[in-house]
Coordinates of C-alpha atoms in Angstrom, one line a residue:
X1 CA 58.0 -153.4 -142.4
X2 CA 59.4 -153.1 -138.9
X3 CA 62.9 -152.5 -137.9
X4 CA 64.8 -151.3 -134.9
X5 CA 67.8 -148.8 -135.0
X6 CA 69.7 -147.3 -132.1
X7 CA 71.5 -144.0 -132.0
X8 CA 75.0 -145.3 -131.5
X9 CA 75.0 -147.1 -134.9
X10 CA 77.0 -145.6 -137.7
X11 CA 74.6 -143.3 -139.4
X12 CA 73.9 -143.3 -143.2
X13 CA 74.4 -140.3 -145.4
X14 CA 71.7 -138.5 -147.2
X15 CA 72.3 -135.4 -149.3
X16 CA 69.7 -132.7 -149.0
X17 CA 69.5 -129.3 -150.7
X18 CA 71.3 -126.7 -148.5
X19 CA 69.5 -123.6 -147.4
X20 CA 70.7 -120.1 -148.0
X21 CA 70.0 -118.9 -144.5
X22 CA 71.3 -121.2 -141.6
X23 CA 69.3 -121.6 -138.4
X24 CA 70.5 -122.3 -135.0
X25 CA 69.9 -125.6 -133.3
X26 CA 67.2 -125.6 -130.7
X27 CA 67.5 -127.7 -127.6
X28 CA 64.1 -128.5 -126.0
X29 CA 64.4 -129.7 -122.4
X30 CA 61.6 -132.1 -121.3
X31 CA 60.9 -132.3 -117.6
X32 CA 58.3 -135.1 -117.6
X33 CA 60.6 -137.6 -115.8
X34 CA 61.9 -135.1 -113.3
X35 CA 61.5 -136.0 -109.7
X36 CA 61.2 -132.4 -108.4
X37 CA 64.8 -131.4 -109.0
X38 CA 63.8 -128.8 -111.5
X39 CA 60.7 -127.4 -109.6
X40 CA 62.8 -124.4 -108.8
X41 CA 62.3 -121.9 -111.8
X42 CA 66.0 -120.6 -111.3
X43 CA 67.3 -124.0 -112.1
X44 CA 65.2 -124.3 -115.2
X45 CA 66.2 -120.8 -116.3
X46 CA 69.9 -121.6 -116.0
X47 CA 69.5 -124.9 -117.8
X48 CA 67.6 -123.2 -120.7
X49 CA 70.3 -120.6 -120.9
X50 CA 72.9 -123.4 -121.2
X51 CA 70.9 -124.9 -124.1
X52 CA 70.8 -121.6 -126.0
X53 CA 74.5 -120.9 -125.4
X54 CA 75.9 -124.2 -126.5
X55 CA 73.5 -124.5 -129.5
X56 CA 74.1 -120.8 -130.6
X57 CA 77.2 -121.8 -132.7
X58 CA 75.5 -124.9 -134.2
X59 CA 74.1 -123.2 -137.3
X60 CA 72.4 -125.6 -139.6
X61 CA 72.5 -125.1 -143.3
X62 CA 71.0 -128.6 -143.7
X63 CA 68.0 -129.1 -141.6
X64 CA 67.6 -131.6 -138.8
X65 CA 64.5 -133.2 -140.3
X66 CA 61.4 -133.1 -138.1
X67 CA 60.2 -136.5 -136.5
X68 CA 56.4 -136.6 -136.8
X69 CA 55.0 -140.1 -136.6
X70 CA 51.8 -140.7 -138.6
X71 CA 50.0 -143.3 -140.5
X72 CA 52.1 -146.5 -140.6
X73 CA 55.2 -144.7 -139.4
X74 CA 55.7 -145.0 -135.6
X75 CA 58.7 -145.1 -133.3
X76 CA 59.6 -145.2 -129.6
X77 CA 62.4 -143.1 -128.1
X78 CA 64.5 -144.9 -125.5
X79 CA 66.9 -143.4 -123.1
X80 CA 68.2 -143.5 -119.5
X81 CA 65.8 -142.2 -116.8
X82 CA 67.2 -138.8 -115.8
X83 CA 65.7 -139.4 -112.3
X84 CA 67.3 -142.8 -112.0
X85 CA 70.0 -143.3 -114.6
X86 CA 70.4 -147.0 -114.2
X87 CA 66.8 -147.5 -115.5
X88 CA 65.5 -147.1 -119.1
X89 CA 62.5 -145.0 -120.1
X90 CA 60.5 -145.2 -123.3
X91 CA 58.4 -142.5 -125.1
X92 CA 56.1 -143.8 -127.8
X93 CA 55.8 -141.6 -130.9
X94 CA 57.6 -138.6 -129.5
X95 CA 57.3 -135.5 -131.8
X96 CA 60.6 -133.6 -132.5
X97 CA 60.5 -130.4 -134.5
X98 CA 62.7 -129.3 -137.4
X99 CA 66.2 -128.3 -136.0
X100 CA 65.2 -129.4 -132.6
X101 CA 66.6 -131.9 -130.0
X102 CA 64.5 -133.1 -127.1
X103 CA 66.5 -133.7 -124.0
X104 CA 64.9 -135.3 -120.9
X105 CA 66.3 -133.9 -117.6
X106 CA 66.1 -134.7 -113.9
X107 CA 67.8 -135.1 -110.7
X108 CA 69.3 -138.5 -110.4
X109 CA 72.8 -139.5 -109.2
X110 CA 74.9 -141.8 -111.2
X111 CA 76.7 -143.2 -108.3
X112 CA 80.4 -142.7 -107.6
X113 CA 80.2 -139.0 -106.9
X114 CA 79.5 -137.9 -110.5
X115 CA 78.1 -134.5 -110.8
X116 CA 76.1 -135.2 -114.0
X117 CA 75.4 -137.8 -116.6
X118 CA 74.5 -137.1 -120.3
X119 CA 74.1 -139.0 -123.5
X120 CA 72.0 -139.4 -126.7
X121 CA 69.1 -141.8 -126.9
X122 CA 68.1 -144.8 -128.9
X123 CA 64.9 -145.9 -130.6
X124 CA 62.8 -148.7 -132.1
X125 CA 60.6 -148.1 -135.1
X126 CA 58.3 -149.5 -137.8
X127 CA 57.3 -148.0 -141.1
X128 CA 58.7 -147.2 -144.5
X129 CA 62.3 -146.8 -145.6
X130 CA 62.1 -143.0 -145.6
X131 CA 60.9 -143.0 -142.0
X132 CA 63.9 -145.1 -141.0
X133 CA 66.2 -142.7 -142.9
X134 CA 64.7 -139.8 -141.0
X135 CA 65.2 -141.5 -137.6
X136 CA 68.7 -142.7 -138.5
X137 CA 70.2 -139.5 -139.8
X138 CA 67.6 -136.8 -139.7
X139 CA 68.5 -135.9 -143.3
X140 CA 72.1 -135.0 -142.5
X141 CA 75.5 -136.4 -142.9
X142 CA 77.6 -137.1 -139.8
X143 CA 76.2 -137.4 -136.3
X144 CA 72.5 -136.7 -135.7
X145 CA 70.1 -137.6 -133.0
X146 CA 66.6 -137.0 -131.8
X147 CA 68.1 -136.0 -128.4
X148 CA 68.7 -137.9 -125.1
X149 CA 68.9 -137.5 -121.3
X150 CA 70.8 -135.5 -118.7
X151 CA 70.9 -136.2 -115.0
X152 CA 72.3 -134.2 -112.1
X153 CA 73.2 -135.4 -108.6
X154 CA 70.8 -133.7 -106.2
X155 CA 73.2 -134.1 -103.3
X156 CA 75.9 -131.8 -104.6
X157 CA 76.5 -128.3 -103.4
X158 CA 75.4 -126.6 -106.6
X159 CA 75.5 -123.0 -107.7
X160 CA 72.3 -122.7 -109.8
X161 CA 72.8 -118.9 -110.4
X162 CA 73.8 -117.4 -113.7
X163 CA 76.3 -115.5 -111.5
X164 CA 79.7 -116.8 -110.6
X165 CA 79.9 -119.8 -108.2
X166 CA 81.3 -119.3 -104.7
X167 CA 84.3 -121.2 -103.4
X168 CA 83.4 -124.8 -102.8
X169 CA 80.3 -124.7 -105.1
X170 CA 80.0 -127.0 -108.1
X171 CA 78.7 -124.8 -111.0
X172 CA 75.5 -126.1 -112.5
X173 CA 76.0 -124.0 -115.7
X174 CA 79.4 -125.7 -116.3
X175 CA 78.2 -129.3 -115.6
X176 CA 75.0 -128.8 -117.8
X177 CA 77.1 -127.6 -120.7
X178 CA 79.3 -130.6 -120.4
X179 CA 76.6 -133.1 -120.3
X180 CA 74.8 -131.5 -123.2
X181 CA 78.0 -132.0 -125.1
X182 CA 77.6 -135.8 -124.6
X183 CA 74.0 -135.6 -125.9
X184 CA 75.5 -134.0 -129.0
X185 CA 77.7 -137.1 -129.5
X186 CA 81.0 -135.8 -127.9
X187 CA 82.9 -138.8 -126.6
X188 CA 80.0 -141.3 -126.9
X189 CA 79.2 -141.5 -130.7
X190 CA 80.8 -143.8 -133.3
X191 CA 81.9 -140.7 -135.2
X192 CA 83.9 -139.7 -132.1
X193 CA 85.4 -143.2 -131.6
X194 CA 86.6 -143.5 -135.2
X195 CA 88.7 -140.3 -134.7
X196 CA 90.4 -141.5 -131.5
X197 CA 93.8 -143.2 -131.9
X198 CA 95.3 -144.1 -128.5
X199 CA 95.3 -140.9 -126.5
X200 CA 94.9 -138.6 -129.6
X201 CA 91.9 -137.1 -131.3
X202 CA 92.6 -137.0 -135.0
X203 CA 89.7 -134.8 -136.2
X204 CA 90.9 -132.2 -138.7
X205 CA 89.1 -129.2 -137.1
X206 CA 90.4 -130.0 -133.6
X207 CA 93.9 -130.5 -134.9
X208 CA 94.0 -127.2 -136.8
X209 CA 92.7 -125.3 -133.7
X210 CA 95.4 -127.1 -131.7
X211 CA 98.2 -125.7 -133.8
X212 CA 98.4 -128.7 -136.2
X213 CA 98.9 -131.2 -133.3
X214 CA 96.3 -133.8 -132.4
X215 CA 94.7 -132.8 -129.1
X216 CA 95.0 -135.4 -126.3
X217 CA 92.1 -137.3 -124.8
X218 CA 91.9 -138.9 -121.4
X219 CA 92.8 -142.5 -121.1
X220 CA 91.4 -142.9 -117.6
X221 CA 88.1 -141.2 -118.4
X222 CA 87.2 -142.2 -122.0
X223 CA 85.1 -139.8 -124.0
X224 CA 86.8 -136.6 -122.6
X225 CA 89.7 -134.3 -123.3
X226 CA 92.8 -134.7 -121.2
X227 CA 92.2 -132.9 -117.9
X228 CA 93.4 -129.2 -118.0
X229 CA 94.0 -129.1 -121.8
X230 CA 94.1 -125.6 -123.4
X231 CA 93.7 -124.9 -127.1
X232 CA 92.9 -121.9 -129.2
X233 CA 93.8 -119.9 -126.1
X234 CA 91.0 -121.3 -124.0
X235 CA 90.2 -124.2 -121.8
X236 CA 87.5 -126.8 -122.5
X237 CA 84.2 -128.0 -121.0
X238 CA 84.6 -131.6 -122.1
X239 CA 87.2 -132.6 -119.6
X240 CA 86.7 -135.3 -116.9
X241 CA 86.5 -133.2 -113.8
X242 CA 85.0 -129.8 -112.9
X243 CA 86.8 -127.8 -110.3
X244 CA 84.6 -126.4 -107.5
X245 CA 84.4 -122.7 -107.4
X246 CA 85.0 -122.2 -111.2
X247 CA 82.9 -121.8 -114.4
X248 CA 83.9 -123.2 -117.8
X249 CA 81.7 -122.6 -120.8
X250 CA 81.8 -124.6 -124.0
X251 CA 85.2 -123.8 -125.6
X252 CA 86.6 -123.5 -129.1
X253 CA 88.2 -127.0 -129.0
X254 CA 84.9 -128.5 -127.8
X255 CA 83.2 -127.0 -130.9
X256 CA 85.9 -128.2 -133.1
X257 CA 85.4 -131.7 -132.1
X258 CA 81.6 -131.3 -132.7
X259 CA 82.5 -130.1 -136.2
X260 CA 84.7 -133.1 -136.7
X261 CA 81.8 -135.5 -135.8
X262 CA 79.4 -133.8 -138.2
X263 CA 77.9 -130.7 -136.7
X264 CA 78.0 -127.4 -138.6
X265 CA 79.8 -124.9 -136.4
X266 CA 80.0 -121.2 -137.1
X267 CA 80.5 -117.9 -135.4
X268 CA 82.3 -117.0 -132.2
X269 CA 81.9 -118.8 -129.0
X270 CA 79.3 -117.2 -126.8
X271 CA 80.6 -115.5 -123.6
X272 CA 80.1 -117.4 -120.4
X273 CA 77.0 -116.6 -118.6
X274 CA 79.2 -115.0 -115.9
X275 CA 82.8 -114.0 -115.9
X276 CA 85.3 -116.8 -114.9
X277 CA 85.9 -116.7 -111.1
X278 CA 89.1 -116.7 -109.2
X279 CA 90.3 -120.3 -108.4
X280 CA 89.7 -121.7 -105.0
X281 CA 92.3 -120.5 -102.5
X282 CA 95.0 -123.0 -101.5
X283 CA 93.7 -123.0 -98.0
X284 CA 90.4 -124.3 -99.4
X285 CA 91.4 -127.0 -101.9
X286 CA 88.7 -128.0 -104.2
X287 CA 87.8 -131.6 -104.7
X288 CA 87.4 -132.6 -108.4
X289 CA 84.0 -133.9 -109.2
X290 CA 83.7 -136.5 -112.0
X291 CA 81.2 -135.3 -114.7
X292 CA 80.7 -138.7 -116.1
X293 CA 80.4 -142.2 -114.4
X294 CA 83.1 -144.9 -114.4
X295 CA 80.9 -147.8 -113.3
X296 CA 82.7 -151.1 -113.0
X297 CA 86.2 -149.4 -113.1
X298 CA 87.6 -151.5 -110.3
X299 CA 85.5 -154.7 -110.2
X300 CA 83.2 -156.5 -112.6
X301 CA 79.5 -155.9 -112.2
X302 CA 77.2 -158.9 -111.9
X303 CA 74.1 -158.9 -113.9
X304 CA 71.1 -161.1 -112.9
X305 CA 68.4 -161.8 -115.5
X306 CA 64.9 -162.8 -114.0
X307 CA 62.0 -164.9 -115.3
X308 CA 59.8 -161.7 -115.3
X309 CA 61.2 -159.8 -118.3
X310 CA 63.8 -157.8 -116.3
X311 CA 67.5 -157.8 -115.4
X312 CA 69.2 -156.3 -112.3
X313 CA 72.8 -155.1 -111.9
X314 CA 74.7 -155.6 -108.7
X315 CA 78.2 -154.9 -107.3
X316 CA 80.1 -156.2 -104.3
X317 CA 80.2 -153.8 -101.4
X318 CA 81.7 -154.9 -98.1
X319 CA 81.2 -158.6 -98.9
X320 CA 77.6 -158.4 -99.9
X321 CA 75.7 -157.9 -103.3
X322 CA 74.4 -154.3 -103.6
X323 CA 71.9 -153.4 -106.3
X324 CA 73.0 -150.8 -108.9
X325 CA 69.5 -149.2 -109.4
X326 CA 66.3 -151.0 -110.0
X327 CA 65.3 -153.7 -112.4
X328 CA 65.6 -152.9 -116.1
X329 CA 63.0 -154.1 -118.7
X330 CA 65.1 -154.6 -121.9
X331 CA 62.2 -155.7 -124.1
X332 CA 58.9 -153.9 -123.3
X333 CA 55.9 -156.1 -123.4
X334 CA 58.0 -159.3 -122.9
X335 CA 57.7 -160.9 -119.4
X336 CA 59.5 -164.1 -119.9
X337 CA 63.2 -165.1 -118.9
X338 CA 66.0 -162.6 -119.8
X339 CA 69.5 -163.9 -120.6
X340 CA 72.4 -161.6 -119.9
X341 CA 76.1 -161.1 -120.3
X342 CA 78.6 -158.4 -119.6
X343 CA 81.5 -157.3 -121.9
X344 CA 83.4 -154.2 -123.0
X345 CA 82.0 -154.0 -126.5
X346 CA 83.2 -150.4 -127.1
X347 CA 86.6 -150.6 -125.6
X348 CA 86.1 -147.7 -123.1
X349 CA 87.2 -149.9 -120.1
X350 CA 83.6 -150.2 -118.7
X351 CA 81.6 -153.4 -118.9
X352 CA 78.4 -153.1 -121.0
X353 CA 75.4 -155.4 -120.6
X354 CA 74.0 -157.5 -123.4
X355 CA 70.4 -158.8 -122.9
X356 CA 68.5 -161.5 -124.9
X357 CA 65.1 -162.9 -124.6
X358 CA 64.4 -166.5 -123.5
X359 CA 61.7 -168.8 -125.0
X360 CA 58.7 -167.0 -126.3
X361 CA 60.6 -163.8 -127.1
X362 CA 62.0 -162.5 -130.4
X363 CA 65.7 -163.2 -131.3
X364 CA 66.5 -159.6 -130.4
X365 CA 69.6 -158.6 -128.6
X366 CA 70.1 -155.3 -126.9
X367 CA 73.4 -153.9 -125.7
X368 CA 73.4 -151.2 -123.0
X369 CA 76.4 -149.0 -122.3
X370 CA 77.9 -149.5 -118.9
X371 CA 79.1 -145.9 -118.9
X372 CA 75.8 -144.2 -119.9
X373 CA 73.1 -146.9 -119.4
X374 CA 71.8 -146.1 -123.0
X375 CA 70.9 -148.8 -125.6
X376 CA 73.8 -148.7 -128.0
X377 CA 72.9 -151.8 -130.1
X378 CA 69.7 -153.6 -130.9
X379 CA 69.3 -156.3 -133.6
X380 CA 67.9 -159.7 -134.5
X381 CA 70.6 -162.4 -134.0
X382 CA 68.6 -165.0 -135.9
X383 CA 65.7 -165.2 -138.3
X384 CA 62.6 -163.2 -137.0
X385 CA 60.5 -166.4 -136.9
X386 CA 62.7 -168.0 -134.3
X387 CA 61.1 -167.6 -130.8
X388 CA 63.0 -170.4 -128.9
X389 CA 65.1 -168.0 -126.9
X390 CA 68.9 -167.3 -126.8
X391 CA 71.9 -167.3 -124.6
X392 CA 74.6 -164.7 -124.7
X393 CA 78.3 -164.3 -123.7
X394 CA 81.2 -162.1 -124.5
X395 CA 84.9 -162.3 -125.0
X396 CA 87.8 -160.8 -127.1
X397 CA 88.5 -163.4 -129.9
X398 CA 90.4 -161.1 -132.3
X399 CA 92.6 -159.3 -129.8
X400 CA 91.4 -155.8 -130.7
X401 CA 90.7 -154.8 -127.1
X402 CA 87.0 -155.0 -127.5
X403 CA 84.8 -157.9 -126.4
X404 CA 82.9 -159.8 -129.1
X405 CA 79.3 -160.9 -128.6
X406 CA 78.4 -164.6 -128.8
X407 CA 74.8 -165.8 -129.2
X408 CA 73.6 -169.4 -128.9
X409 CA 70.1 -170.7 -129.8
X410 CA 68.0 -172.1 -127.0
X411 CA 66.0 -175.3 -127.0
X412 CA 63.8 -175.7 -130.2
X413 CA 66.7 -174.5 -132.4
X414 CA 69.8 -176.3 -133.6
X415 CA 73.0 -175.6 -131.6
X416 CA 73.8 -172.7 -133.8
X417 CA 76.4 -170.2 -132.5
X418 CA 76.9 -166.7 -134.0
X419 CA 79.8 -164.4 -133.1
X420 CA 79.4 -160.6 -133.7
X421 CA 82.7 -158.6 -133.7
X422 CA 82.4 -155.9 -130.9
X423 CA 78.8 -156.7 -130.7
X424 CA 78.2 -155.2 -134.2
X425 CA 75.4 -156.9 -136.0
X426 CA 77.0 -156.0 -139.4
X427 CA 80.2 -157.8 -138.5
X428 CA 79.5 -161.5 -138.2
X429 CA 82.8 -163.1 -137.1
X430 CA 81.7 -166.7 -137.1
X431 CA 78.5 -168.7 -137.7
X432 CA 78.7 -172.4 -136.9
X433 CA 77.2 -175.4 -135.0
X434 CA 78.5 -175.3 -131.5
X435 CA 77.6 -178.9 -130.9
X436 CA 78.4 -181.2 -133.9
X437 CA 74.9 -182.5 -134.5
X438 CA 72.8 -180.5 -136.8
X439 CA 69.8 -182.6 -136.0
X440 CA 70.0 -181.9 -132.3
X441 CA 67.2 -179.4 -131.2
X442 CA 68.1 -178.8 -127.6
X443 CA 70.1 -175.6 -128.3
X444 CA 73.5 -174.6 -127.0
X445 CA 74.7 -172.6 -123.9
X446 CA 77.9 -170.5 -124.4
X447 CA 80.7 -169.1 -122.3
X448 CA 84.0 -167.4 -123.2
X449 CA 87.4 -167.0 -121.5
X450 CA 91.1 -167.6 -122.1
X451 CA 91.2 -171.4 -121.4
X452 CA 94.6 -172.0 -123.3
X453 CA 96.4 -168.9 -121.8
X454 CA 97.2 -167.2 -125.2
X455 CA 95.7 -163.9 -124.4
X456 CA 92.5 -164.4 -126.5
X457 CA 89.1 -165.6 -125.4
X458 CA 88.2 -169.1 -126.2
X459 CA 84.7 -170.5 -126.5
X460 CA 83.1 -173.2 -124.5
X461 CA 79.7 -174.5 -125.7
X462 CA 77.4 -176.9 -123.8
X463 CA 74.4 -178.9 -125.2
X464 CA 70.9 -178.0 -124.1
X465 CA 68.1 -180.3 -122.9
X466 CA 67.5 -183.5 -124.7
X467 CA 71.1 -184.4 -124.9
X468 CA 73.8 -185.5 -122.5
X469 CA 75.8 -182.6 -120.8
X470 CA 78.2 -182.5 -123.9
X471 CA 80.9 -179.9 -123.8
X472 CA 82.9 -178.5 -126.7
X473 CA 85.9 -176.1 -126.5
X474 CA 86.9 -173.9 -129.4
X475 CA 90.2 -172.0 -129.8
X476 CA 89.4 -168.2 -129.9
X477 CA 91.9 -167.4 -132.6
X478 CA 90.3 -169.8 -135.0
X479 CA 86.9 -168.3 -134.2
X480 CA 88.2 -164.9 -135.2
X481 CA 89.2 -166.4 -138.6
X482 CA 85.8 -168.0 -139.0
X483 CA 87.3 -171.5 -139.0
X484 CA 86.5 -172.7 -135.4
X485 CA 88.8 -175.5 -134.3
X486 CA 88.8 -177.6 -131.2
X487 CA 92.1 -178.1 -129.2
X488 CA 90.5 -181.0 -127.3
X489 CA 87.8 -183.5 -128.1
X490 CA 84.2 -183.1 -126.7
X491 CA 83.5 -184.6 -123.3
X492 CA 80.6 -184.9 -120.8
X493 CA 80.5 -182.7 -117.7
X494 CA 78.2 -185.2 -116.0
X495 CA 77.1 -188.7 -116.7
X496 CA 76.2 -188.9 -120.4
X497 CA 73.0 -190.8 -119.6
X498 CA 71.5 -187.7 -117.9
X499 CA 69.8 -186.0 -120.8
X500 CA 69.3 -182.5 -119.4
X501 CA 72.2 -180.7 -121.0
X502 CA 74.5 -178.3 -119.0
X503 CA 75.2 -174.7 -118.2
X504 CA 78.7 -173.5 -118.5
X505 CA 80.9 -170.5 -117.3
X506 CA 84.6 -169.7 -117.9
X507 CA 86.9 -167.6 -115.6
X508 CA 90.3 -167.8 -114.1
X509 CA 89.3 -169.1 -110.7
X510 CA 92.8 -170.2 -109.5
X511 CA 94.8 -167.3 -110.8
X512 CA 97.2 -169.4 -112.9
X513 CA 96.6 -167.5 -116.1
X514 CA 94.4 -170.2 -117.6
X515 CA 90.6 -169.9 -117.4
X516 CA 88.8 -172.6 -115.6
X517 CA 85.4 -174.0 -116.5
X518 CA 82.3 -174.3 -114.3
X519 CA 79.3 -176.5 -115.0
X520 CA 75.8 -176.6 -113.8
X521 CA 73.2 -179.3 -114.7
X522 CA 70.4 -178.2 -117.0
X523 CA 67.9 -179.7 -114.5
X524 CA 67.8 -182.1 -111.7
X525 CA 70.2 -181.3 -108.7
X526 CA 72.1 -178.1 -108.0
X527 CA 75.5 -179.8 -108.6
X528 CA 78.2 -177.1 -109.1
X529 CA 81.4 -178.5 -110.8
X530 CA 84.5 -176.5 -111.5
X531 CA 87.5 -177.9 -113.3
X532 CA 91.0 -176.6 -114.2
X533 CA 91.4 -175.2 -117.7
X534 CA 95.1 -175.9 -117.6
X535 CA 94.6 -179.5 -116.6
X536 CA 91.9 -180.0 -119.2
X537 CA 94.1 -178.9 -122.1
X538 CA 97.4 -180.5 -120.9
X539 CA 96.1 -183.8 -119.4
X540 CA 92.7 -184.3 -120.8
X541 CA 89.1 -184.2 -119.8
X542 CA 89.2 -187.5 -117.7
X543 CA 92.0 -186.2 -115.5
X544 CA 90.5 -182.7 -115.2
X545 CA 87.1 -184.1 -114.1
X546 CA 88.6 -186.5 -111.7
X547 CA 90.5 -183.5 -110.0
X548 CA 87.8 -180.8 -109.8
X549 CA 88.3 -177.5 -107.7
X550 CA 84.6 -177.9 -106.8
X551 CA 82.2 -180.7 -106.9
X552 CA 79.5 -179.8 -104.5
X553 CA 75.7 -180.1 -104.6
X554 CA 74.4 -176.8 -103.2
X555 CA 71.7 -177.6 -100.8
X556 CA 68.1 -177.0 -101.9
X557 CA 64.7 -177.9 -100.6
X558 CA 63.6 -181.4 -101.1
X559 CA 62.4 -182.2 -104.6
X560 CA 64.3 -179.4 -106.4
X561 CA 65.0 -180.2 -109.9
X562 CA 65.7 -176.9 -111.6
X563 CA 69.4 -177.3 -112.2
X564 CA 72.0 -174.6 -111.8
X565 CA 73.0 -171.6 -113.9
X566 CA 76.6 -170.5 -113.6
X567 CA 78.7 -167.3 -114.4
X568 CA 82.1 -165.9 -113.6
X569 CA 83.1 -162.4 -112.6
X570 CA 86.0 -160.7 -110.8
X571 CA 83.9 -159.1 -108.1
X572 CA 86.9 -158.4 -105.8
X573 CA 89.1 -156.7 -108.4
X574 CA 91.9 -159.1 -107.4
X575 CA 92.5 -160.5 -111.0
X576 CA 90.7 -163.8 -110.1
X577 CA 87.3 -164.8 -111.1
X578 CA 84.6 -165.9 -108.6
X579 CA 82.1 -168.4 -109.8
X580 CA 78.4 -167.5 -109.4
X581 CA 75.7 -170.1 -109.2
X582 CA 71.9 -169.4 -109.5
X583 CA 69.0 -171.8 -109.1
X584 CA 66.6 -172.5 -112.0
X585 CA 62.8 -172.7 -112.1
X586 CA 60.4 -173.9 -109.5
X587 CA 61.9 -172.0 -106.6
X588 CA 62.5 -168.4 -105.5
X589 CA 65.8 -167.6 -107.3
X590 CA 68.8 -168.2 -105.0
X591 CA 72.2 -166.8 -105.9
X592 CA 75.5 -168.0 -104.6
X593 CA 79.0 -166.5 -105.1
X594 CA 81.9 -168.9 -104.5
X595 CA 85.5 -167.6 -104.1
X596 CA 88.8 -169.5 -104.3
X597 CA 91.0 -169.6 -101.1
X598 CA 94.2 -170.9 -102.8
X599 CA 93.9 -174.4 -101.1
X600 CA 91.4 -175.8 -103.5
X601 CA 88.6 -175.2 -101.0
X602 CA 85.6 -173.2 -102.1
X603 CA 84.1 -170.6 -99.7
X604 CA 80.6 -169.2 -99.8
X605 CA 81.4 -165.6 -100.3
X606 CA 77.8 -164.4 -100.1
X607 CA 74.3 -165.4 -101.3
X608 CA 70.9 -164.0 -101.6
X609 CA 67.3 -164.8 -102.4
X610 CA 65.4 -163.1 -105.3
X611 CA 61.7 -163.1 -105.8
X612 CA 62.0 -164.5 -109.2
X613 CA 61.5 -168.2 -110.2
X614 CA 64.6 -168.9 -112.1
X615 CA 67.6 -166.7 -112.8
X616 CA 70.2 -166.1 -115.5
X617 CA 73.5 -164.5 -114.6
X618 CA 76.3 -162.8 -116.6

């Protein structure tokens, strides 16, 4: 059998016979993706020392089972590229020894001035159940992993020595220890997340070390202790910022949290590789350097899916779209259209990316962490035999602060919609026909946003090709209860005689607290239509369609009939959505972003041309 599992999933438990003599964890650093950052043997020596020091207290009485692919058991390790963290890399049939972790390292900046980036990896696999159990838990309870990646900004004034850093230098030893903590699951694993309540970490070991009081975690930099926290008489490595000119080894509270997420911790903390240095003098104030990224903290990212099996992330800088790294291939071997959406599925305040294959691909969905770039979910949204393609969107229907993932079948399938709570394949929130016609085989396009102004996302579904541009609106609270109800009857975005379906997007374009709805035709002209969500629900579809914010045909070359894909994102961080329109097949992909001036007049904020015939945006 064949199955995919990714490392941020909750791990199953398997009890193995304990050993009488514990052995220390071994961290094996792999430099195959490095771009020359670690050519200096001094840098490698310091990194290797960090691995030994941090792992020295992780004494394993229950082995991390070796990963040795053979026969019908195979797997592919996936993680972010340490030389370019916005990209993914895959390593087929990586061998990992007993009690070993493999960590890929390189010199790649995460953007935003972060000194380093670290996290554990994911995987896909095929084989027997015992093989899957090994990959999932490595024969242990609690958190376990095969390893992951660590990247370091090559443009920082580093101290690579095992001696103390000088004033103004960022200490490589300190940052490397911190990022290795993330590889071990600190701040990024499900086991960590289940122990965080508001700004408190509730793990028993950490609480005991902190005098019986739950230690505080950072709200502005999720996955870290509160900056400057002291417990057990010592500071911590796993805080958001490293102060230049100082060294901080892994501390007792850091180890206590690792014990709470499932690692076996014993013995005393190793001494720092060099004595702590005197803080920087007031006349030379140090600038804190973030140790982990906060991508998308101020404005929404824009993700563009191409027709070549890739997607690309963008952000708005000085009025133009600026790429965040290079193209990402979410489904190796698949070269067709990729459908994308953004949503905060883990509640860390950073938008993640969900990707699904178009026609010809399997019904697989992959979710990439916006904070680490790692694959955090991968699953089949429909039956494996369905290869008609999918559309994805995201919104918080149950009000838990995490976006839920919506998947709609593309043409060839019925208009079936499935909603997964927080993007979790094991938590199906709703499963229903988005268009009330079970015989219709044109599929369904989906979008989410708070149309009725109640603080919850609502769902808007549009018919695919073969039907008129029929639109259905569902109240989000009823979706969360798995009994989808419509606050308004279905209507047609364009003339019902045009049987090419429609694309749809939802966002608060006008800033009135009610999400507005954008439409693009499934084919034919590039006619962008945006209507008021408030007017739709209070005065009906006829009135809303007669008073659109926008009803413009975006000029295209003669004979264009590829239609228009639409999306919404707050690219300005001003609390109002911009609508984004992208051309379909049979032309180089053109992208237009339209802002709202407040006088019901759209302005072309910026546009671009992409060397891809047909785009999807989210």
